[in-house]
Coordinates of C-alpha atoms in Angstrom, one line a residue:
M1 CA 15.6 12.0 20.3
R2 CA 14.1 8.8 21.6
I3 CA 12.4 6.9 18.5
V4 CA 10.5 3.7 18.6
L5 CA 10.0 1.6 15.4
I6 CA 6.9 -0.5 15.1
N7 CA 6.6 -3.4 12.5
P8 CA 2.9 -4.1 12.6
P9 CA 1.5 -7.6 12.6
H10 CA 0.5 -8.8 9.3
T11 CA -2.8 -10.3 8.4
A12 CA -1.6 -12.3 5.2
I13 CA -2.0 -16.0 5.4
G14 CA 1.6 -16.5 4.6
S15 CA 2.6 -14.5 7.6
R16 CA 0.4 -16.4 10.1
I17 CA 1.1 -20.0 9.0
P18 CA 4.8 -20.6 9.0
D19 CA 6.7 -20.8 12.3
D20 CA 9.6 -18.7 10.8
H21 CA 9.8 -14.9 11.1
L22 CA 12.2 -12.6 9.2
P23 CA 13.4 -9.3 10.4
P24 CA 11.8 -6.0 9.1
L25 CA 14.6 -4.8 6.8
G26 CA 12.9 -1.4 6.0
L27 CA 12.8 -0.3 9.5
L28 CA 16.3 -1.7 10.3
A29 CA 17.6 0.2 7.4
V30 CA 16.2 3.4 8.6
A31 CA 17.4 2.7 12.1
G32 CA 21.1 2.4 11.3
P33 CA 21.7 6.1 10.2
L34 CA 19.4 7.3 13.0
I35 CA 21.4 5.5 15.7
D36 CA 24.7 6.8 14.0
D37 CA 23.2 10.4 14.3
G38 CA 22.9 9.8 18.0
H39 CA 19.2 9.1 18.4
I40 CA 18.1 6.4 20.9
V41 CA 16.2 3.9 18.8
S42 CA 14.3 0.7 19.6
L43 CA 12.3 -1.8 17.7
I44 CA 8.8 -3.4 18.5
D45 CA 8.4 -6.3 16.1
A46 CA 4.7 -7.0 16.5
E47 CA 4.8 -10.1 14.0
F48 CA 5.9 -12.2 17.0
G49 CA 2.7 -13.5 18.6
P50 CA 1.4 -11.7 16.7
M51 CA 1.0 -9.0 19.3
E52 CA -2.3 -7.4 20.2
I53 CA -2.7 -3.7 19.5
A54 CA -3.1 -3.1 23.2
E55 CA 0.3 -4.7 23.9
I56 CA 2.0 -2.7 21.1
V57 CA 0.6 0.5 22.3
S58 CA 1.7 -0.1 25.9
R59 CA 5.2 -1.1 24.9
A60 CA 5.6 2.0 22.6
V61 CA 4.0 4.7 25.1
G62 CA 5.9 3.1 27.9
S63 CA 9.2 3.9 26.1
H64 CA 8.3 7.6 26.3
P65 CA 9.3 8.3 22.7
D66 CA 9.6 11.5 20.9
L67 CA 8.8 9.8 17.6
V68 CA 7.1 6.6 16.7
L69 CA 7.9 5.2 13.2
I70 CA 5.5 2.7 11.5
G71 CA 6.2 0.7 8.5
H72 CA 5.7 -2.7 7.0
S73 CA 6.9 -4.3 3.7
G74 CA 3.4 -5.5 2.8
S75 CA 2.3 -1.8 3.2
T76 CA -1.0 -1.9 1.3
S77 CA -2.6 -5.0 3.3
A78 CA -0.9 -3.8 6.4
H79 CA -2.3 -0.3 6.3
P80 CA -5.5 -0.9 8.4
T81 CA -3.4 -2.4 11.1
A82 CA -1.0 0.5 11.0
R83 CA -3.7 3.0 11.2
A84 CA -5.3 1.2 14.2
I85 CA -2.0 1.2 16.0
A86 CA -1.3 4.9 15.2
E87 CA -4.8 5.9 16.4
A88 CA -4.5 3.9 19.6
I89 CA -1.1 5.5 20.4
K90 CA -2.3 9.0 19.7
C91 CA -5.3 8.2 22.0
R92 CA -2.9 7.3 24.9
D93 CA -0.4 10.1 24.3
P94 CA -1.3 12.9 21.8
K95 CA 2.2 14.4 22.2
I96 CA 3.9 11.6 20.5
S97 CA 4.8 12.4 16.7
I98 CA 3.8 9.4 14.5
I99 CA 5.6 8.9 11.2
Y100 CA 4.5 6.5 8.6
G101 CA 6.6 5.2 5.7
G102 CA 6.3 2.4 3.0
V103 CA 5.1 2.0 -0.6
F104 CA 1.3 2.5 0.2
P105 CA 1.8 5.8 2.1
T106 CA 4.2 7.1 -0.5
Y107 CA 1.4 7.1 -3.1
H108 CA -1.6 7.5 -1.0
W109 CA -0.4 10.3 1.2
R110 CA -3.4 12.5 0.4
E111 CA -5.9 9.9 1.4
V112 CA -4.0 8.7 4.5
L113 CA -3.5 12.2 6.0
A114 CA -7.2 13.0 5.2
E115 CA -8.7 9.8 6.7
T116 CA -7.1 10.1 10.1
A117 CA -5.2 12.6 12.2
A118 CA -3.1 9.9 13.9
F119 CA -0.3 10.1 11.4
D120 CA 1.6 13.4 11.6
I121 CA 4.1 13.0 8.8
L122 CA 4.5 10.6 6.0
V123 CA 7.8 9.7 4.4
R124 CA 7.7 9.2 0.5
G125 CA 10.2 7.0 -1.0
E126 CA 13.4 5.7 0.6
G127 CA 13.6 6.5 4.3
E128 CA 17.2 6.5 5.3
E129 CA 18.2 10.0 4.4
T130 CA 14.8 11.5 4.6
M131 CA 14.4 10.1 8.2
R132 CA 17.7 11.6 9.2
R133 CA 16.7 15.1 7.9
L134 CA 13.3 14.8 9.4
A135 CA 14.6 13.9 12.9
D136 CA 17.0 16.6 12.9
C137 CA 14.3 19.0 11.7
L138 CA 12.0 18.0 14.5
A139 CA 14.8 18.2 17.1
T140 CA 15.9 21.7 16.0
G141 CA 12.4 23.2 15.3
R142 CA 13.0 23.9 11.7
P143 CA 10.0 24.1 9.3
L144 CA 9.0 20.7 7.9
A145 CA 8.7 22.3 4.4
T146 CA 12.5 22.2 4.3
V147 CA 12.6 18.4 4.3
P148 CA 12.3 16.8 0.8
G149 CA 10.2 13.6 0.4
I150 CA 7.6 14.0 3.1
A151 CA 3.9 14.9 3.3
F152 CA 2.2 16.6 6.4
R153 CA -0.6 19.1 7.6
D154 CA 0.3 22.5 8.1
D155 CA -0.8 24.8 10.8
H156 CA -4.1 25.3 9.1
G157 CA -4.8 21.7 8.6
E158 CA -4.0 21.8 4.9
I159 CA -2.4 18.6 3.5
L160 CA 0.9 19.4 1.8
A161 CA 3.8 17.5 0.2
T162 CA 7.3 18.7 -0.1
Q163 CA 9.3 18.1 -3.4
P164 CA 10.4 14.4 -3.9
A165 CA 13.5 13.4 -2.3
Q166 CA 16.5 12.2 -4.4
A167 CA 17.0 8.5 -4.7
I168 CA 20.1 7.4 -2.8
A169 CA 23.0 7.2 -5.2
D170 CA 25.5 5.4 -3.0
L171 CA 23.7 2.5 -1.1
D172 CA 26.9 1.8 0.9
A173 CA 26.7 5.1 2.6
Y174 CA 23.9 3.8 5.0
R175 CA 24.0 0.9 7.3
V176 CA 21.4 -1.6 8.6
G177 CA 20.8 -1.3 12.4
W178 CA 21.2 -5.1 13.1
E179 CA 21.9 -4.4 16.6
L180 CA 18.2 -3.8 17.3
I181 CA 17.3 -7.5 16.7
D182 CA 18.1 -10.7 18.5
H183 CA 19.1 -12.8 15.5
R184 CA 18.2 -16.0 17.4
R185 CA 14.5 -15.1 17.0
Y186 CA 14.5 -14.8 13.3
S187 CA 14.6 -17.8 10.9
Y188 CA 13.5 -19.1 7.5
W189 CA 13.8 -22.1 5.2
G190 CA 12.8 -24.5 8.1
G191 CA 14.4 -23.0 11.2
K192 CA 17.7 -21.6 9.7
R193 CA 18.7 -18.4 11.3
A194 CA 18.0 -15.9 8.6
V195 CA 17.8 -12.2 7.5
V196 CA 16.5 -10.1 4.7
M197 CA 19.0 -8.0 2.8
Q198 CA 19.2 -5.9 -0.5
F199 CA 22.1 -6.1 -2.9
S200 CA 20.1 -3.9 -5.2
R201 CA 17.1 -1.6 -5.4
G202 CA 14.7 -1.2 -8.3
C203 CA 14.4 -3.0 -11.6
P204 CA 15.2 -1.8 -15.2
H205 CA 12.4 -3.7 -16.8
L206 CA 8.9 -2.2 -17.8
C207 CA 6.3 -4.7 -16.3
N208 CA 3.3 -2.4 -16.1
Y209 CA 1.7 -4.1 -13.1
C210 CA 4.7 -3.8 -10.7
G211 CA 4.2 -1.8 -7.6
Q212 CA 7.9 -1.6 -6.8
R213 CA 9.7 -0.5 -9.9
G214 CA 8.5 3.1 -9.7
F215 CA 8.9 3.3 -5.9
W216 CA 12.8 2.7 -6.2
T217 CA 12.9 4.9 -9.3
R218 CA 16.1 3.5 -10.7
W219 CA 18.1 0.4 -10.5
R220 CA 21.2 0.7 -8.2
H221 CA 23.3 -1.8 -6.4
R222 CA 25.6 -1.9 -3.4
S223 CA 29.3 -2.7 -3.6
P224 CA 29.6 -6.4 -4.2
E225 CA 32.6 -6.8 -2.1
L226 CA 31.2 -4.9 0.9
F227 CA 27.8 -6.7 0.5
A228 CA 29.6 -10.1 0.7
R229 CA 31.7 -8.9 3.5
E230 CA 28.6 -7.9 5.5
I231 CA 27.0 -11.3 4.8
A232 CA 30.1 -13.1 6.1
R233 CA 30.2 -10.9 9.3
L234 CA 26.6 -11.9 10.0
Y235 CA 27.5 -15.5 9.7
R236 CA 30.5 -15.3 11.7
E237 CA 29.3 -13.0 14.5
E238 CA 25.5 -13.7 14.5
G239 CA 25.3 -17.2 13.2
V240 CA 23.1 -16.2 10.2
E241 CA 22.8 -19.1 7.9
L242 CA 20.3 -17.9 5.2
I243 CA 20.1 -14.6 3.3
N244 CA 16.6 -13.7 1.7
L245 CA 17.2 -11.3 -0.9
A246 CA 14.5 -8.6 -1.1
D247 CA 15.7 -7.3 -4.5
E248 CA 13.3 -7.1 -7.4
N249 CA 16.1 -8.0 -9.8
P250 CA 19.6 -8.4 -8.2
T251 CA 21.1 -9.9 -11.3
S252 CA 20.3 -6.9 -13.6
S253 CA 24.0 -6.2 -14.2
R254 CA 26.0 -9.4 -15.0
K255 CA 29.2 -7.5 -14.1
A256 CA 28.1 -6.4 -10.7
W257 CA 26.4 -9.8 -9.9
L258 CA 29.5 -11.8 -11.0
A259 CA 31.7 -9.6 -8.7
F260 CA 29.4 -10.4 -5.9
L261 CA 29.5 -14.1 -6.6
E262 CA 33.2 -14.0 -6.6
A263 CA 33.4 -12.0 -3.5
M264 CA 31.1 -14.4 -1.6
I265 CA 33.2 -17.4 -2.8
A266 CA 36.3 -15.7 -1.5
E267 CA 34.6 -15.1 1.9
N268 CA 34.2 -18.9 2.1
V269 CA 31.1 -18.9 4.5
P270 CA 28.4 -21.7 4.2
V271 CA 25.5 -19.2 3.8
Q272 CA 22.6 -20.1 1.7
I273 CA 21.0 -17.4 -0.5
V274 CA 17.4 -17.3 -1.8
G275 CA 15.7 -14.5 -3.9
S276 CA 14.0 -13.5 -7.1
T277 CA 15.3 -12.9 -10.6
R278 CA 14.3 -13.1 -14.2
A279 CA 14.5 -16.2 -16.4
D280 CA 16.2 -14.3 -19.1
D281 CA 19.0 -13.4 -16.6
I282 CA 19.5 -17.0 -15.8
V283 CA 19.8 -18.0 -19.4
R284 CA 22.2 -15.1 -19.9
D285 CA 24.3 -16.4 -17.1
A286 CA 24.4 -20.1 -18.2
D287 CA 28.2 -20.2 -18.2
I288 CA 28.6 -18.9 -14.7
L289 CA 25.6 -20.7 -12.9
H290 CA 28.2 -22.9 -11.2
L291 CA 29.5 -19.9 -9.4
Y292 CA 25.8 -19.1 -8.3
R293 CA 25.8 -22.3 -6.5
K294 CA 29.2 -22.1 -5.3
A295 CA 28.4 -18.8 -3.8
G296 CA 25.5 -20.2 -1.9
V297 CA 22.4 -19.5 -4.2
V298 CA 20.0 -22.3 -3.4
R299 CA 16.7 -21.1 -4.9
W300 CA 15.4 -18.5 -7.4
L301 CA 11.8 -17.3 -7.5
I302 CA 11.3 -16.7 -11.1
G303 CA 8.4 -14.3 -11.9
M304 CA 6.8 -15.9 -14.9
E305 CA 3.4 -14.3 -14.1
N306 CA 1.5 -16.1 -16.7
T307 CA 1.8 -18.5 -19.6
D308 CA -0.7 -16.8 -22.1
E309 CA 1.0 -14.8 -24.7
A310 CA -1.8 -12.2 -24.8
T311 CA -1.6 -11.7 -21.1
L312 CA 2.2 -11.3 -21.1
T313 CA 1.9 -8.8 -23.9
L314 CA -0.8 -7.0 -21.8
I315 CA 1.3 -6.6 -18.7
K316 CA 4.6 -6.0 -20.7
K317 CA 6.4 -8.9 -19.0
G318 CA 8.9 -9.0 -21.7
G319 CA 9.7 -12.8 -21.2
A320 CA 9.2 -15.8 -23.4
K321 CA 8.0 -19.3 -22.6
A322 CA 11.0 -20.9 -24.1
T323 CA 13.4 -18.9 -21.9
D324 CA 11.3 -19.7 -18.9
R325 CA 11.6 -23.4 -19.6
E326 CA 15.3 -23.1 -20.2
A327 CA 16.0 -21.2 -17.1
I328 CA 14.3 -23.8 -15.0
R329 CA 16.4 -26.7 -16.7
L330 CA 19.6 -24.8 -16.2
L331 CA 19.0 -24.1 -12.5
R332 CA 18.2 -27.8 -11.9
Q333 CA 21.4 -28.7 -13.7
H334 CA 23.3 -26.7 -11.0
D335 CA 21.2 -28.0 -8.0
I336 CA 19.4 -24.6 -7.6
L337 CA 15.7 -24.8 -6.9
S338 CA 13.2 -22.9 -9.0
M339 CA 10.0 -21.5 -7.9
A340 CA 7.5 -20.3 -10.7
T341 CA 5.2 -17.6 -9.8
W342 CA 1.8 -17.9 -11.8
V343 CA -0.6 -15.0 -11.6
V344 CA -4.4 -15.6 -12.3
G345 CA -7.5 -13.4 -12.1
F346 CA -7.0 -11.5 -15.4
E347 CA -10.4 -10.4 -16.7
E348 CA -10.7 -12.4 -20.0
E349 CA -9.4 -15.6 -18.6
T350 CA -11.5 -18.7 -19.1
L351 CA -11.3 -22.4 -18.1
G352 CA -9.4 -23.0 -21.3
H353 CA -6.8 -20.4 -20.3
L354 CA -6.3 -22.1 -16.9
W355 CA -6.1 -25.6 -18.5
R356 CA -3.4 -24.3 -21.1
G357 CA -1.5 -22.7 -18.1
F358 CA -1.6 -25.9 -16.1
R359 CA -0.1 -27.8 -19.0
Q360 CA 2.6 -25.2 -19.6
L361 CA 3.5 -25.3 -16.0
L362 CA 3.9 -29.0 -16.1
S363 CA 6.1 -28.6 -19.2
Y364 CA 8.3 -26.1 -17.3
D365 CA 8.8 -28.7 -14.6
P366 CA 9.5 -26.2 -11.8
D367 CA 10.5 -27.4 -8.2
Q368 CA 7.9 -25.3 -6.6
I369 CA 5.1 -22.9 -7.7
Q370 CA 3.3 -20.0 -6.0
A371 CA 0.0 -19.0 -7.4
L372 CA -0.9 -15.4 -6.9
Y373 CA -3.9 -13.2 -7.9
V374 CA -3.6 -10.0 -10.0
T375 CA -3.7 -7.0 -7.7
P376 CA -3.5 -3.5 -9.4
H377 CA -1.8 -0.7 -7.6
R378 CA -3.0 2.8 -8.4
W379 CA 0.4 4.1 -9.2
T380 CA 1.1 1.5 -12.0
P381 CA 0.3 1.7 -15.6
F382 CA -1.7 -1.5 -15.3
F383 CA -4.2 0.3 -13.0
R384 CA -5.2 2.4 -15.9
I385 CA -5.9 -0.6 -18.0
A386 CA -7.9 -2.2 -15.3
R387 CA -9.6 0.9 -14.0
D388 CA -13.2 -0.1 -15.0
R389 CA -13.0 -3.7 -13.5
Q390 CA -15.2 -4.4 -10.6
V391 CA -13.8 -4.9 -7.2
I392 CA -15.3 -7.9 -5.3
E393 CA -13.1 -7.4 -2.1
T394 CA -13.1 -4.1 -0.4
D395 CA -11.2 -5.2 2.7
I396 CA -7.7 -4.0 1.8
R397 CA -6.1 -6.5 4.3
K398 CA -6.9 -8.9 1.5
W399 CA -5.0 -6.9 -1.2
D400 CA -1.9 -9.1 -0.7
Y401 CA -1.7 -11.1 -3.9
K402 CA -3.1 -14.2 -2.2
H403 CA -6.8 -13.2 -2.6
Q404 CA -8.9 -12.6 -5.6
V405 CA -9.8 -8.9 -5.5
L406 CA -11.3 -8.2 -9.0
K407 CA -14.3 -9.7 -10.8
M408 CA -13.6 -11.9 -13.9
R409 CA -15.8 -11.9 -16.9
Y410 CA -16.2 -15.6 -17.3
L411 CA -15.1 -17.3 -14.0
S412 CA -16.8 -16.9 -10.6
P413 CA -14.7 -16.7 -7.5
I414 CA -15.5 -20.3 -6.5
V415 CA -14.6 -21.8 -9.9
L416 CA -11.3 -19.8 -10.0
V417 CA -10.2 -20.8 -6.4
A418 CA -11.1 -24.4 -7.0
C419 CA -9.0 -24.5 -10.3
V420 CA -6.1 -22.8 -8.6
K421 CA -6.0 -25.2 -5.7
L422 CA -6.4 -28.2 -7.9
I423 CA -3.6 -27.0 -10.1
E424 CA -1.3 -26.4 -7.1
V425 CA -1.9 -29.9 -5.9
A426 CA -1.3 -31.4 -9.3
V427 CA 1.9 -29.6 -10.0
Q428 CA 3.4 -30.0 -6.5
A429 CA 2.2 -33.7 -6.1
R430 CA 3.3 -34.9 -9.7
P431 CA 5.6 -37.9 -9.5
K432 CA 8.8 -35.9 -10.6
A433 CA 8.3 -33.4 -7.8
L434 CA 7.7 -36.0 -5.1
L435 CA 10.7 -38.0 -6.2
R436 CA 12.9 -34.9 -5.9
I437 CA 11.5 -34.2 -2.4
L438 CA 12.4 -37.7 -1.3
F439 CA 15.6 -38.5 -3.2
H440 CA 17.2 -35.3 -4.3
R441 CA 21.0 -35.8 -4.3
D442 CA 21.7 -32.7 -2.1
P443 CA 20.4 -33.3 1.5
E444 CA 20.2 -29.6 2.0
Q445 CA 17.9 -29.3 -0.8
R446 CA 15.9 -32.2 0.2
H447 CA 15.4 -30.3 3.6
S448 CA 14.3 -27.1 1.8
M449 CA 11.7 -28.9 -0.4
R450 CA 10.3 -30.8 2.5
W451 CA 10.0 -27.6 4.5
Y452 CA 8.2 -25.8 1.6
T453 CA 5.9 -28.6 1.1
Q454 CA 4.9 -28.8 4.8
M455 CA 4.3 -25.2 4.9
G456 CA 2.4 -25.1 1.6
R457 CA 0.2 -27.8 2.7
R458 CA -0.8 -25.9 5.8
V459 CA -1.5 -22.7 3.8
W460 CA -3.4 -24.6 1.2
F461 CA -5.9 -25.9 3.8
H462 CA -6.1 -22.5 5.5
E463 CA -6.9 -20.8 2.2
I464 CA -9.7 -23.4 1.5
V465 CA -11.2 -22.8 4.9
E466 CA -11.0 -19.0 4.7
F467 CA -12.6 -18.9 1.2
L468 CA -15.5 -21.2 2.3
F469 CA -16.3 -19.7 5.8
R470 CA -14.6 -16.3 6.1
R471 CA -15.1 -14.4 2.9
R472 CA -18.0 -12.7 1.2
H473 CA -17.3 -11.4 -2.2
L474 CA -19.4 -8.4 -3.4
T475 CA -21.7 -9.1 -6.3
D476 CA -22.1 -5.4 -7.2
G477 CA -18.9 -3.8 -6.0
P478 CA -17.4 -0.4 -7.1
T479 CA -15.1 0.0 -10.1
L480 CA -11.4 -0.2 -9.3
E481 CA -11.2 3.5 -10.1
N482 CA -14.1 4.3 -7.8
F483 CA -12.7 2.3 -5.0
W484 CA -9.1 3.6 -5.1
G485 CA -9.3 6.8 -7.0
A486 CA -7.9 8.1 -10.2
P487 CA -4.8 6.5 -11.9
Q488 CA -1.4 7.8 -10.5
D489 CA 0.8 6.3 -13.2
A490 CA 1.9 9.9 -14.0
E491 CA 3.4 9.9 -10.5
E492 CA 4.9 6.5 -10.6
E493 CA 8.5 7.4 -9.7
S494 CA 8.4 8.3 -6.1
M495 CA 11.8 10.1 -6.1
L496 CA 14.1 12.1 -8.3
R497 CA 16.6 10.1 -10.2
P498 CA 20.2 10.2 -8.7
Q499 CA 23.2 11.3 -10.8
R500 CA 24.9 8.3 -12.3
H501 CA 27.1 6.7 -9.6
V502 CA 30.0 4.4 -10.1
K503 CA 28.1 1.7 -8.2
S504 CA 25.1 2.1 -10.6
L505 CA 26.2 0.1 -13.5
D506 CA 24.2 -0.2 -16.7
A507 CA 21.8 -3.3 -16.7
A508 CA 23.1 -4.3 -20.1
E509 CA 26.6 -5.0 -18.9

C-alpha cells in the first residue's frame, strides 16, 4: 500500500520560536515496520515552515496514497490542526483512508469519531504492531474488528472500539524508519544535528497528573547494547551529534541504565545526550555519575513540579526537596546541566506559595528552569480531583503546559503570569547563573547555556505579548468535567500489559 505520514505543524510557542527542529519519532517508529512489510511510505513534516494546510493537502493528495496517517507528540494541543488537515484531505479525495494516532485520540476516540467523519480509524496505544496489522487488514479486506487497539465506525455508523492491544514486550523487534528523513534538516541544542530516541517506554512511578504513564502501560526498555549501537551508527553514517531522549524515566532500572552507559562508552562516539529523569535516580547513582558524563549525558530535565509539600502530596510526586537539591549539586559536580521544571496554577496557590517556591528554586540553584502550568488530562487520576475547577481557556491548542487553562481561587491570570515571568528572570539572571553562562569550564556547556538563554529570552517576550494582546480568558467558563467529559482514570492504561520479558527489568534493580 502507498502510505503518507503527516506530522502536523504545532501551535505551541516553543515549537515556533527556536530555529531548531526535531524529527517526529512516533511517526518514524510506525514507519519502520510498515516499510519492512513492503509498503511504500513517505513523510510530510509540516513543522518546517510551518506549512499551510493547503500545501500539506496538496502534497498528501498528490502522492495518491491509499492511507494517510496523522500523529503528533503534542497530541492534545495539536488535535485541532490534525482535524483540519484530515477534513481538507477528505474534501479533496474522499477515497483516501485517514488514520489518526497518539495519546489524545487514544483516550478521546469516542469524541473524535463523533465530531468529524474525516478520521476513518483511530489507533489506540502503541502504533508499531497495530499499524502493521491494520495495513494488512485493509490490504486484504479482512474485517476491522479483527485488529486489536483501534476504534472506527461500522457500516451502520456506530462507533466501536476493539479490545486493547497488548503493549510491546520486545522494543528491539521494531525499528525506526530513519530513511524517511534528511538528517541535515534536523537540529537541536543550537544547531547540532539531532534526533529524538527512546531507550525506554513508560514509568513505574505513580504521579497522578501524568498523561504518559498510563498510555505506555508498563515500563520497558530496549537492549542497552543495541540502543548504543544504533546511536553510534547515526553518528558515523548520518552525522548525528545530539540525542534527545523522549523517555519519561530512562534511568528507572540502574542495571539497564548502567549497561547502556558502558555500551555508549565502548562505542566511543562524541554524541551528546539530553533527557528527563527523576532526582532520586540521580542521587541513587551518585557513584556512577562520572559514567553518565563519559557516555555523553550533558543535561537532565528533572521534574520537580512544585516546592510545596502539600502540592507534592496532592499530585503524588513522591519526591523530597532535599533529594532535589542534592541531585542538582551532584549533576553540577560532574558538569551535567540541570533543568528544573516548576508547575504552577494549582487551585489553592497564593502569592505566599509563589514566594516560597521562588526562594526554594534559588536554594536548589539549577542551571535552567522551565515554568509550566498545571494541565489535567481526563484519563489521569488528577482529573478527578480537579473535575470541578473552572476552565478559563477553551482553545485546546493552548492546552500545552505553557498556558494557564484553569482558574485559581486566589490569583488572577495577570497576577500569575506576572509572577511567573518575574521569577523566571530572577532565577535565570541571578549572578551565579550568569557567571556559569560566561565562564563555565566546559566550552560545550557554555555553548548549551548560551543557546538556551537566547531561546528562552525570545520565548519570554513572545509569551508576554501573546498574553497581553492575543488571549481572552473566560470569566464564567465551564467546569473541567463539563468541558472534557467524565473522568477516565478507570481506563488510564491504554493497552494490555505484556508478559514479563527479559528486557523489562524491575525498576528496583
